[in-house]
Amino acid sequence: MIIAIDGPAASGKGTLARRLAAHYGLPHLDTGLLYRAVGAACLAAGGLGDAMAAARIAHDLDLTSLDADALRTAEVGEAASVVAAVPEVRAALLDLQRRFAAQPGGAVLDGRDIGTVICPDAGAKLFVTATSEVRAERRFKELSGRGDAVTYDEVLADIRKRDARDSHRAAAPLVQAPDSALLDTSTLGIAEAFAAALALVEARRAGT
Ligand SMILES: Nc1ncnc2c1ncn2[C@@H]1O[C@H](COP(=O)(O)OP(=O)(O)O)[C@@H](O)[C@H]1O
Ligand SMILES: Nc1ccn([C@@H]2O[C@H](COP(=O)(O)OP(=O)(O)O)[C@@H](O)[C@H]2O)c(=O)n1
């Protein structure tokens, strides 16, 4: 079974994807990390202005060398969102994601376009969301907890700007797939959100 999980920044999709993958014994791919890795490499190479350089970096991306912790900063999130709007970058990352999804037994992938573009035939699709204030609070706690010098207001502004860019770009915009189940986690803790996500996936498996 392929489980596709999409949603805006810090909605909790990665947390749910990891838990669902552990529950079903499936491999998990955090596709945001791919775009973060391309964004970080562009920053290191001098900037985000060269779309073709970004596409080359995406094409040569080595999945085994991703440093997830180093990539989860606000600055890299913003850079990821900029390079993610480049169609050639998305095209360069397409096969890798589809191959991951095609593993025997299935996989869990989370991102922005999994249910719409990468795995349109996924057996279960979730669109995870929460209010921007709740998401900013969660991301603020996460980033300040690891020692990043950010304020709540900066995180909220960053999330709003990134969501707007991700939703309004021409290439694979962030949009809920019509056949996905909506899960709003604004008032749910992690355990409650996981229980709700599991119930939605089980309902899809049962064909209800
Ligand atoms: N339902 C929830 N309640 C409270 N905190 C949550 C919830 N879901 C996720 N979090 C926390 O919010 C932060 C962002 O979650 P994450 O799963 O990384 O989101 P995303 O993958 O959508 O960016 C993490 O620190 C995570 O532990
Ligand atoms: N499938 C995906 C995953 C991420 N992305 C881009 O990559 C950025 C970082 O994604 P992420 O999932 O790591 O971000 P968070 O939701 O964790 O903040 C997003 O803002 C999107 O611009 C995308 O375009 N498509």
PDB file of C-alpha atoms and ligand atoms in Angstrom:
ATOM      1  CA  MET A   1       0.000   0.000   0.000  1.00  0.00           C
ATOM      2  CA  ILE A   2       1.220   3.512  -0.824  1.00  0.00           C
ATOM      3  CA  ILE A   3       0.262   6.172   1.710  1.00  0.00           C
ATOM      4  CA  ALA A   4       0.516   9.731   0.373  1.00  0.00           C
ATOM      5  CA  ILE A   5       0.576  12.540   2.919  1.00  0.00           C
ATOM      6  CA  ASP A   6       0.548  16.186   1.922  1.00  0.00           C
ATOM      7  CA  GLY A   7       0.025  19.449   3.724  1.00  0.00           C
ATOM      8  CA  PRO A   8       1.439  22.883   4.529  1.00  0.00           C
ATOM      9  CA  ALA A   9       4.544  23.636   6.603  1.00  0.00           C
ATOM     10  CA  ALA A  10       4.672  22.165  10.120  1.00  0.00           C
ATOM     11  CA  SER A  11       1.197  20.655   9.915  1.00  0.00           C
ATOM     12  CA  GLY A  12       2.547  17.418  11.410  1.00  0.00           C
ATOM     13  CA  LYS A  13       2.663  15.403   8.188  1.00  0.00           C
ATOM     14  CA  GLY A  14       6.209  14.131   8.810  1.00  0.00           C
ATOM     15  CA  THR A  15       5.335  13.005  12.331  1.00  0.00           C
ATOM     16  CA  LEU A  16       2.269  11.152  11.050  1.00  0.00           C
ATOM     17  CA  ALA A  17       4.160   9.693   8.083  1.00  0.00           C
ATOM     18  CA  ARG A  18       6.891   8.301  10.348  1.00  0.00           C
ATOM     19  CA  ARG A  19       4.327   6.802  12.721  1.00  0.00           C
ATOM     20  CA  LEU A  20       2.223   5.286   9.958  1.00  0.00           C
ATOM     21  CA  ALA A  21       5.367   3.838   8.351  1.00  0.00           C
ATOM     22  CA  ALA A  22       6.388   2.266  11.675  1.00  0.00           C
ATOM     23  CA  HIS A  23       2.861   0.929  12.233  1.00  0.00           C
ATOM     24  CA  TYR A  24       2.636  -0.762   8.829  1.00  0.00           C
ATOM     25  CA  GLY A  25       6.348  -1.649   8.554  1.00  0.00           C
ATOM     26  CA  LEU A  26       6.751   0.462   5.419  1.00  0.00           C
ATOM     27  CA  PRO A  27       9.707   2.585   4.281  1.00  0.00           C
ATOM     28  CA  HIS A  28       9.197   6.350   4.595  1.00  0.00           C
ATOM     29  CA  LEU A  29      10.452   9.197   2.425  1.00  0.00           C
ATOM     30  CA  ASP A  30      10.309  12.801   3.655  1.00  0.00           C
ATOM     31  CA  THR A  31      10.294  14.436   0.216  1.00  0.00           C
ATOM     32  CA  GLY A  32      10.709  17.903   1.728  1.00  0.00           C
ATOM     33  CA  LEU A  33      14.256  16.890   2.621  1.00  0.00           C
ATOM     34  CA  LEU A  34      15.064  16.488  -1.081  1.00  0.00           C
ATOM     35  CA  TYR A  35      14.046  20.071  -1.820  1.00  0.00           C
ATOM     36  CA  ARG A  36      15.792  21.248   1.342  1.00  0.00           C
ATOM     37  CA  ALA A  37      18.994  19.505   0.197  1.00  0.00           C
ATOM     38  CA  VAL A  38      18.802  21.216  -3.203  1.00  0.00           C
ATOM     39  CA  GLY A  39      18.107  24.594  -1.564  1.00  0.00           C
ATOM     40  CA  ALA A  40      21.014  24.173   0.879  1.00  0.00           C
ATOM     41  CA  ALA A  41      23.405  23.170  -1.902  1.00  0.00           C
ATOM     42  CA  CYS A  42      22.366  26.218  -3.959  1.00  0.00           C
ATOM     43  CA  LEU A  43      22.956  28.500  -0.971  1.00  0.00           C
ATOM     44  CA  ALA A  44      26.387  26.912  -0.466  1.00  0.00           C
ATOM     45  CA  ALA A  45      27.155  27.389  -4.175  1.00  0.00           C
ATOM     46  CA  GLY A  46      26.401  31.114  -3.996  1.00  0.00           C
ATOM     47  CA  GLY A  47      22.655  31.690  -4.314  1.00  0.00           C
ATOM     48  CA  LEU A  48      19.185  30.711  -5.479  1.00  0.00           C
ATOM     49  CA  GLY A  49      19.082  32.770  -8.687  1.00  0.00           C
ATOM     50  CA  ASP A  50      20.367  30.139 -11.138  1.00  0.00           C
ATOM     51  CA  ALA A  51      17.480  27.781 -11.947  1.00  0.00           C
ATOM     52  CA  MET A  52      19.576  25.555 -14.220  1.00  0.00           C
ATOM     53  CA  ALA A  53      22.268  25.145 -11.559  1.00  0.00           C
ATOM     54  CA  ALA A  54      19.512  24.152  -9.106  1.00  0.00           C
ATOM     55  CA  ALA A  55      18.200  21.577 -11.593  1.00  0.00           C
ATOM     56  CA  ARG A  56      21.720  20.098 -12.031  1.00  0.00           C
ATOM     57  CA  ILE A  57      22.106  19.847  -8.256  1.00  0.00           C
ATOM     58  CA  ALA A  58      18.687  18.125  -8.029  1.00  0.00           C
ATOM     59  CA  HIS A  59      19.642  15.709 -10.779  1.00  0.00           C
ATOM     60  CA  ASP A  60      22.873  14.707  -9.005  1.00  0.00           C
ATOM     61  CA  LEU A  61      21.344  14.504  -5.520  1.00  0.00           C
ATOM     62  CA  ASP A  62      22.737  11.657  -3.408  1.00  0.00           C
ATOM     63  CA  LEU A  63      20.002  10.411  -1.058  1.00  0.00           C
ATOM     64  CA  THR A  64      22.523   8.635   1.183  1.00  0.00           C
ATOM     65  CA  SER A  65      24.338  11.851   2.078  1.00  0.00           C
ATOM     66  CA  LEU A  66      21.386  13.922   3.384  1.00  0.00           C
ATOM     67  CA  ASP A  67      21.978  15.434   6.828  1.00  0.00           C
ATOM     68  CA  ALA A  68      18.363  15.802   8.022  1.00  0.00           C
ATOM     69  CA  ASP A  69      19.205  17.828  11.145  1.00  0.00           C
ATOM     70  CA  ALA A  70      21.286  20.379   9.274  1.00  0.00           C
ATOM     71  CA  LEU A  71      18.546  20.746   6.645  1.00  0.00           C
ATOM     72  CA  ARG A  72      15.701  21.494   9.081  1.00  0.00           C
ATOM     73  CA  THR A  73      16.496  25.193   9.598  1.00  0.00           C
ATOM     74  CA  ALA A  74      14.164  28.075   8.672  1.00  0.00           C
ATOM     75  CA  GLU A  75      16.700  29.453   6.180  1.00  0.00           C
ATOM     76  CA  VAL A  76      16.934  26.122   4.334  1.00  0.00           C
ATOM     77  CA  GLY A  77      13.117  25.747   4.385  1.00  0.00           C
ATOM     78  CA  GLU A  78      12.813  29.088   2.617  1.00  0.00           C
ATOM     79  CA  ALA A  79      15.518  28.141   0.081  1.00  0.00           C
ATOM     80  CA  ALA A  80      13.751  24.813  -0.530  1.00  0.00           C
ATOM     81  CA  SER A  81      10.509  26.604  -1.311  1.00  0.00           C
ATOM     82  CA  VAL A  82      12.275  28.849  -3.862  1.00  0.00           C
ATOM     83  CA  VAL A  83      13.985  25.992  -5.749  1.00  0.00           C
ATOM     84  CA  ALA A  84      10.825  23.848  -5.495  1.00  0.00           C
ATOM     85  CA  ALA A  85       9.026  26.317  -7.767  1.00  0.00           C
ATOM     86  CA  VAL A  86      11.498  25.549 -10.602  1.00  0.00           C
ATOM     87  CA  PRO A  87       9.853  22.946 -12.889  1.00  0.00           C
ATOM     88  CA  GLU A  88      13.244  21.458 -13.900  1.00  0.00           C
ATOM     89  CA  VAL A  89      14.103  20.862 -10.240  1.00  0.00           C
ATOM     90  CA  ARG A  90      10.809  19.024  -9.695  1.00  0.00           C
ATOM     91  CA  ALA A  91      11.323  16.996 -12.880  1.00  0.00           C
ATOM     92  CA  ALA A  92      14.819  15.966 -11.733  1.00  0.00           C
ATOM     93  CA  LEU A  93      13.416  14.617  -8.443  1.00  0.00           C
ATOM     94  CA  LEU A  94      10.386  12.839  -9.920  1.00  0.00           C
ATOM     95  CA  ASP A  95      11.853   9.411 -10.807  1.00  0.00           C
ATOM     96  CA  LEU A  96      13.627   9.026  -7.506  1.00  0.00           C
ATOM     97  CA  GLN A  97      10.360   9.588  -5.604  1.00  0.00           C
ATOM     98  CA  ARG A  98       8.338   7.309  -7.900  1.00  0.00           C
ATOM     99  CA  ARG A  99      10.966   4.545  -7.556  1.00  0.00           C
ATOM    100  CA  PHE A 100      10.824   4.873  -3.777  1.00  0.00           C
ATOM    101  CA  ALA A 101       7.023   4.597  -3.866  1.00  0.00           C
ATOM    102  CA  ALA A 102       7.148   1.536  -6.134  1.00  0.00           C
ATOM    103  CA  GLN A 103       8.968  -0.681  -3.623  1.00  0.00           C
ATOM    104  CA  PRO A 104       7.345  -4.075  -3.079  1.00  0.00           C
ATOM    105  CA  GLY A 105       4.860  -3.789  -0.231  1.00  0.00           C
ATOM    106  CA  GLY A 106       4.492  -0.061  -0.641  1.00  0.00           C
ATOM    107  CA  ALA A 107       5.794   3.054   1.096  1.00  0.00           C
ATOM    108  CA  VAL A 108       4.805   6.204   2.923  1.00  0.00           C
ATOM    109  CA  LEU A 109       5.769   9.528   1.330  1.00  0.00           C
ATOM    110  CA  ASP A 110       5.062  13.000   2.665  1.00  0.00           C
ATOM    111  CA  GLY A 111       5.345  16.364   0.933  1.00  0.00           C
ATOM    112  CA  ARG A 112       3.251  18.800  -1.084  1.00  0.00           C
ATOM    113  CA  ASP A 113       2.418  16.937  -4.309  1.00  0.00           C
ATOM    114  CA  ILE A 114       2.480  13.255  -3.369  1.00  0.00           C
ATOM    115  CA  GLY A 115      -1.244  12.604  -3.814  1.00  0.00           C
ATOM    116  CA  THR A 116      -1.562  14.916  -6.829  1.00  0.00           C
ATOM    117  CA  VAL A 117       1.594  14.304  -8.902  1.00  0.00           C
ATOM    118  CA  ILE A 118       3.999  11.704  -7.493  1.00  0.00           C
ATOM    119  CA  CYS A 119       1.529   8.955  -6.523  1.00  0.00           C
ATOM    120  CA  PRO A 120      -1.890   9.862  -7.933  1.00  0.00           C
ATOM    121  CA  ASP A 121      -2.957   6.201  -7.523  1.00  0.00           C
ATOM    122  CA  ALA A 122      -1.911   5.900  -3.858  1.00  0.00           C
ATOM    123  CA  GLY A 123      -4.152   3.581  -1.840  1.00  0.00           C
ATOM    124  CA  ALA A 124      -4.557   6.153   0.924  1.00  0.00           C
ATOM    125  CA  LYS A 125      -4.150   9.919   0.714  1.00  0.00           C
ATOM    126  CA  LEU A 126      -4.193  12.312   3.646  1.00  0.00           C
ATOM    127  CA  PHE A 127      -4.118  16.093   3.529  1.00  0.00           C
ATOM    128  CA  VAL A 128      -2.881  17.204   6.940  1.00  0.00           C
ATOM    129  CA  THR A 129      -3.402  20.765   8.030  1.00  0.00           C
ATOM    130  CA  ALA A 130      -3.719  23.083  11.063  1.00  0.00           C
ATOM    131  CA  THR A 131      -4.123  26.837  11.500  1.00  0.00           C
ATOM    132  CA  SER A 132      -1.029  28.853  10.661  1.00  0.00           C
ATOM    133  CA  GLU A 133      -0.806  30.036  14.300  1.00  0.00           C
ATOM    134  CA  VAL A 134      -0.782  26.469  15.630  1.00  0.00           C
ATOM    135  CA  ARG A 135       1.753  25.401  13.033  1.00  0.00           C
ATOM    136  CA  ALA A 136       3.983  28.369  13.841  1.00  0.00           C
ATOM    137  CA  GLU A 137       3.810  27.534  17.546  1.00  0.00           C
ATOM    138  CA  ARG A 138       4.877  23.929  16.858  1.00  0.00           C
ATOM    139  CA  ARG A 139       7.696  24.930  14.515  1.00  0.00           C
ATOM    140  CA  PHE A 140       8.828  27.673  16.937  1.00  0.00           C
ATOM    141  CA  LYS A 141       9.070  25.115  19.749  1.00  0.00           C
ATOM    142  CA  GLU A 142      10.937  22.704  17.493  1.00  0.00           C
ATOM    143  CA  LEU A 143      13.471  25.269  16.251  1.00  0.00           C
ATOM    144  CA  SER A 144      14.035  27.027  19.588  1.00  0.00           C
ATOM    145  CA  GLY A 145      14.315  23.618  21.265  1.00  0.00           C
ATOM    146  CA  ARG A 146      17.287  22.806  19.084  1.00  0.00           C
ATOM    147  CA  GLY A 147      18.903  26.154  19.819  1.00  0.00           C
ATOM    148  CA  ASP A 148      17.992  28.103  16.657  1.00  0.00           C
ATOM    149  CA  ALA A 149      17.619  31.839  17.385  1.00  0.00           C
ATOM    150  CA  VAL A 150      14.099  32.515  16.065  1.00  0.00           C
ATOM    151  CA  THR A 151      11.012  34.312  17.388  1.00  0.00           C
ATOM    152  CA  TYR A 152       7.415  33.104  17.108  1.00  0.00           C
ATOM    153  CA  ASP A 153       6.558  36.082  14.888  1.00  0.00           C
ATOM    154  CA  GLU A 154       9.405  35.297  12.494  1.00  0.00           C
ATOM    155  CA  VAL A 155       8.341  31.656  12.259  1.00  0.00           C
ATOM    156  CA  LEU A 156       4.704  32.633  11.612  1.00  0.00           C
ATOM    157  CA  ALA A 157       5.749  35.086   8.870  1.00  0.00           C
ATOM    158  CA  ASP A 158       8.046  32.476   7.330  1.00  0.00           C
ATOM    159  CA  ILE A 159       5.329  29.820   7.304  1.00  0.00           C
ATOM    160  CA  ARG A 160       2.782  32.166   5.734  1.00  0.00           C
ATOM    161  CA  LYS A 161       5.204  33.306   3.050  1.00  0.00           C
ATOM    162  CA  ARG A 162       6.257  29.746   2.215  1.00  0.00           C
ATOM    163  CA  ASP A 163       2.662  28.433   2.154  1.00  0.00           C
ATOM    164  CA  ALA A 164       1.675  31.240  -0.231  1.00  0.00           C
ATOM    165  CA  ARG A 165       4.605  30.500  -2.558  1.00  0.00           C
ATOM    166  CA  ASP A 166       3.983  26.739  -2.428  1.00  0.00           C
ATOM    167  CA  SER A 167       0.244  27.157  -3.089  1.00  0.00           C
ATOM    168  CA  HIS A 168       0.491  29.664  -5.917  1.00  0.00           C
ATOM    169  CA  ARG A 169       3.380  28.302  -7.967  1.00  0.00           C
ATOM    170  CA  ALA A 170       2.541  26.905 -11.416  1.00  0.00           C
ATOM    171  CA  ALA A 171       4.472  23.637 -10.999  1.00  0.00           C
ATOM    172  CA  ALA A 172       2.794  21.070  -8.724  1.00  0.00           C
ATOM    173  CA  PRO A 173       1.280  23.596  -6.288  1.00  0.00           C
ATOM    174  CA  LEU A 174       0.280  22.632  -2.764  1.00  0.00           C
ATOM    175  CA  VAL A 175      -3.376  21.676  -3.172  1.00  0.00           C
ATOM    176  CA  GLN A 176      -5.560  19.027  -1.603  1.00  0.00           C
ATOM    177  CA  ALA A 177      -6.128  16.087  -3.945  1.00  0.00           C
ATOM    178  CA  PRO A 178      -9.891  15.672  -4.472  1.00  0.00           C
ATOM    179  CA  ASP A 179      -9.706  12.032  -3.340  1.00  0.00           C
ATOM    180  CA  SER A 180      -7.691  12.718  -0.172  1.00  0.00           C
ATOM    181  CA  ALA A 181      -8.997  12.693   3.396  1.00  0.00           C
ATOM    182  CA  LEU A 182      -8.641  16.022   5.231  1.00  0.00           C
ATOM    183  CA  LEU A 183      -7.134  15.859   8.713  1.00  0.00           C
ATOM    184  CA  ASP A 184      -7.074  19.126  10.673  1.00  0.00           C
ATOM    185  CA  THR A 185      -4.748  18.644  13.657  1.00  0.00           C
ATOM    186  CA  SER A 186      -5.213  22.156  15.132  1.00  0.00           C
ATOM    187  CA  THR A 187      -6.793  20.839  18.322  1.00  0.00           C
ATOM    188  CA  LEU A 188      -5.203  17.370  18.338  1.00  0.00           C
ATOM    189  CA  GLY A 189      -2.093  16.226  20.180  1.00  0.00           C
ATOM    190  CA  ILE A 190       0.316  13.873  18.405  1.00  0.00           C
ATOM    191  CA  ALA A 191      -1.298  10.688  19.764  1.00  0.00           C
ATOM    192  CA  GLU A 192      -4.801  11.881  18.852  1.00  0.00           C
ATOM    193  CA  ALA A 193      -3.674  12.985  15.392  1.00  0.00           C
ATOM    194  CA  PHE A 194      -2.063   9.599  14.814  1.00  0.00           C
ATOM    195  CA  ALA A 195      -5.209   7.748  15.899  1.00  0.00           C
ATOM    196  CA  ALA A 196      -7.266   9.873  13.501  1.00  0.00           C
ATOM    197  CA  ALA A 197      -4.772   9.326  10.652  1.00  0.00           C
ATOM    198  CA  LEU A 198      -4.742   5.572  11.244  1.00  0.00           C
ATOM    199  CA  ALA A 199      -8.550   5.442  11.224  1.00  0.00           C
ATOM    200  CA  LEU A 200      -8.616   7.329   7.898  1.00  0.00           C
ATOM    201  CA  VAL A 201      -6.026   5.009   6.329  1.00  0.00           C
ATOM    202  CA  GLU A 202      -7.860   1.925   7.601  1.00  0.00           C
ATOM    203  CA  ALA A 203     -11.119   3.261   6.157  1.00  0.00           C
ATOM    204  CA  ARG A 204      -9.421   3.659   2.776  1.00  0.00           C
ATOM    205  CA  ARG A 205      -7.979   0.134   3.007  1.00  0.00           C
ATOM    206  CA  ALA A 206     -11.426  -1.220   3.767  1.00  0.00           C
ATOM    207  CA  GLY A 207     -12.757   0.749   0.801  1.00  0.00           C
ATOM    208  CA  THR A 208     -15.207   2.754   2.899  1.00  0.00           C
TER     209      THR A 208
HETATM  210  N1  LIG B   1      -0.557  17.057  16.602  1.00  0.00           N
HETATM  211  C1  LIG B   1       0.526  17.667  17.082  1.00  0.00           C
HETATM  212  N2  LIG B   1       0.503  18.327  18.254  1.00  0.00           N
HETATM  213  C2  LIG B   1       1.593  18.966  18.717  1.00  0.00           C
HETATM  214  N3  LIG B   1       2.791  18.991  18.110  1.00  0.00           N
HETATM  215  C3  LIG B   1       2.888  18.351  16.942  1.00  0.00           C
HETATM  216  C4  LIG B   1       1.789  17.659  16.361  1.00  0.00           C
HETATM  217  N4  LIG B   1       2.204  17.116  15.196  1.00  0.00           N
HETATM  218  C5  LIG B   1       3.502  17.458  15.054  1.00  0.00           C
HETATM  219  N5  LIG B   1       3.928  18.193  16.097  1.00  0.00           N
HETATM  220  C6  LIG B   1       5.249  18.784  16.283  1.00  0.00           C
HETATM  221  O1  LIG B   1       5.294  19.907  15.392  1.00  0.00           O
HETATM  222  C7  LIG B   1       6.560  20.002  14.743  1.00  0.00           C
HETATM  223  C8  LIG B   1       6.345  19.926  13.236  1.00  0.00           C
HETATM  224  O2  LIG B   1       5.872  18.612  12.928  1.00  0.00           O
HETATM  225  P1  LIG B   1       6.351  17.866  11.622  1.00  0.00           P
HETATM  226  O3  LIG B   1       5.763  16.495  11.671  1.00  0.00           O
HETATM  227  O4  LIG B   1       7.812  17.993  11.419  1.00  0.00           O
HETATM  228  O5  LIG B   1       5.577  18.726  10.520  1.00  0.00           O
HETATM  229  P2  LIG B   1       5.745  18.778   8.960  1.00  0.00           P
HETATM  230  O6  LIG B   1       6.390  17.489   8.503  1.00  0.00           O
HETATM  231  O7  LIG B   1       4.343  18.939   8.445  1.00  0.00           O
HETATM  232  O8  LIG B   1       6.596  19.968   8.687  1.00  0.00           O
HETATM  233  C9  LIG B   1       7.406  18.879  15.324  1.00  0.00           C
HETATM  234  O9  LIG B   1       8.193  19.406  16.366  1.00  0.00           O
HETATM  235  C10 LIG B   1       6.393  17.878  15.852  1.00  0.00           C
HETATM  236  O10 LIG B   1       6.881  17.133  16.941  1.00  0.00           O
HETATM  237  N1  LIG B   2       6.828  17.163  -2.223  1.00  0.00           N
HETATM  238  C1  LIG B   2       7.328  18.365  -1.868  1.00  0.00           C
HETATM  239  C2  LIG B   2       7.971  18.537  -0.623  1.00  0.00           C
HETATM  240  C3  LIG B   2       8.480  19.779  -0.317  1.00  0.00           C
HETATM  241  N2  LIG B   2       8.397  20.788  -1.198  1.00  0.00           N
HETATM  242  C4  LIG B   2       9.015  22.096  -0.963  1.00  0.00           C
HETATM  243  O1  LIG B   2      10.023  21.996   0.014  1.00  0.00           O
HETATM  244  C5  LIG B   2       9.806  22.928   1.088  1.00  0.00           C
HETATM  245  C6  LIG B   2      10.261  22.287   2.392  1.00  0.00           C
HETATM  246  O2  LIG B   2       9.420  21.160   2.609  1.00  0.00           O
HETATM  247  P1  LIG B   2       9.313  20.451   4.040  1.00  0.00           P
HETATM  248  O3  LIG B   2       8.242  19.408   3.908  1.00  0.00           O
HETATM  249  O4  LIG B   2      10.660  20.010   4.477  1.00  0.00           O
HETATM  250  O5  LIG B   2       8.835  21.652   4.948  1.00  0.00           O
HETATM  251  P2  LIG B   2       8.037  21.616   6.315  1.00  0.00           P
HETATM  252  O6  LIG B   2       6.611  21.307   5.976  1.00  0.00           O
HETATM  253  O7  LIG B   2       8.647  20.502   7.143  1.00  0.00           O
HETATM  254  O8  LIG B   2       8.240  22.968   6.898  1.00  0.00           O
HETATM  255  C7  LIG B   2       8.326  23.269   1.004  1.00  0.00           C
HETATM  256  O9  LIG B   2       8.033  24.564   1.505  1.00  0.00           O
HETATM  257  C8  LIG B   2       8.023  23.151  -0.477  1.00  0.00           C
HETATM  258  O10 LIG B   2       8.322  24.345  -1.179  1.00  0.00           O
HETATM  259  C9  LIG B   2       7.722  20.610  -2.394  1.00  0.00           C
HETATM  260  O11 LIG B   2       7.601  21.533  -3.190  1.00  0.00           O
HETATM  261  N3  LIG B   2       7.211  19.388  -2.715  1.00  0.00           N
END
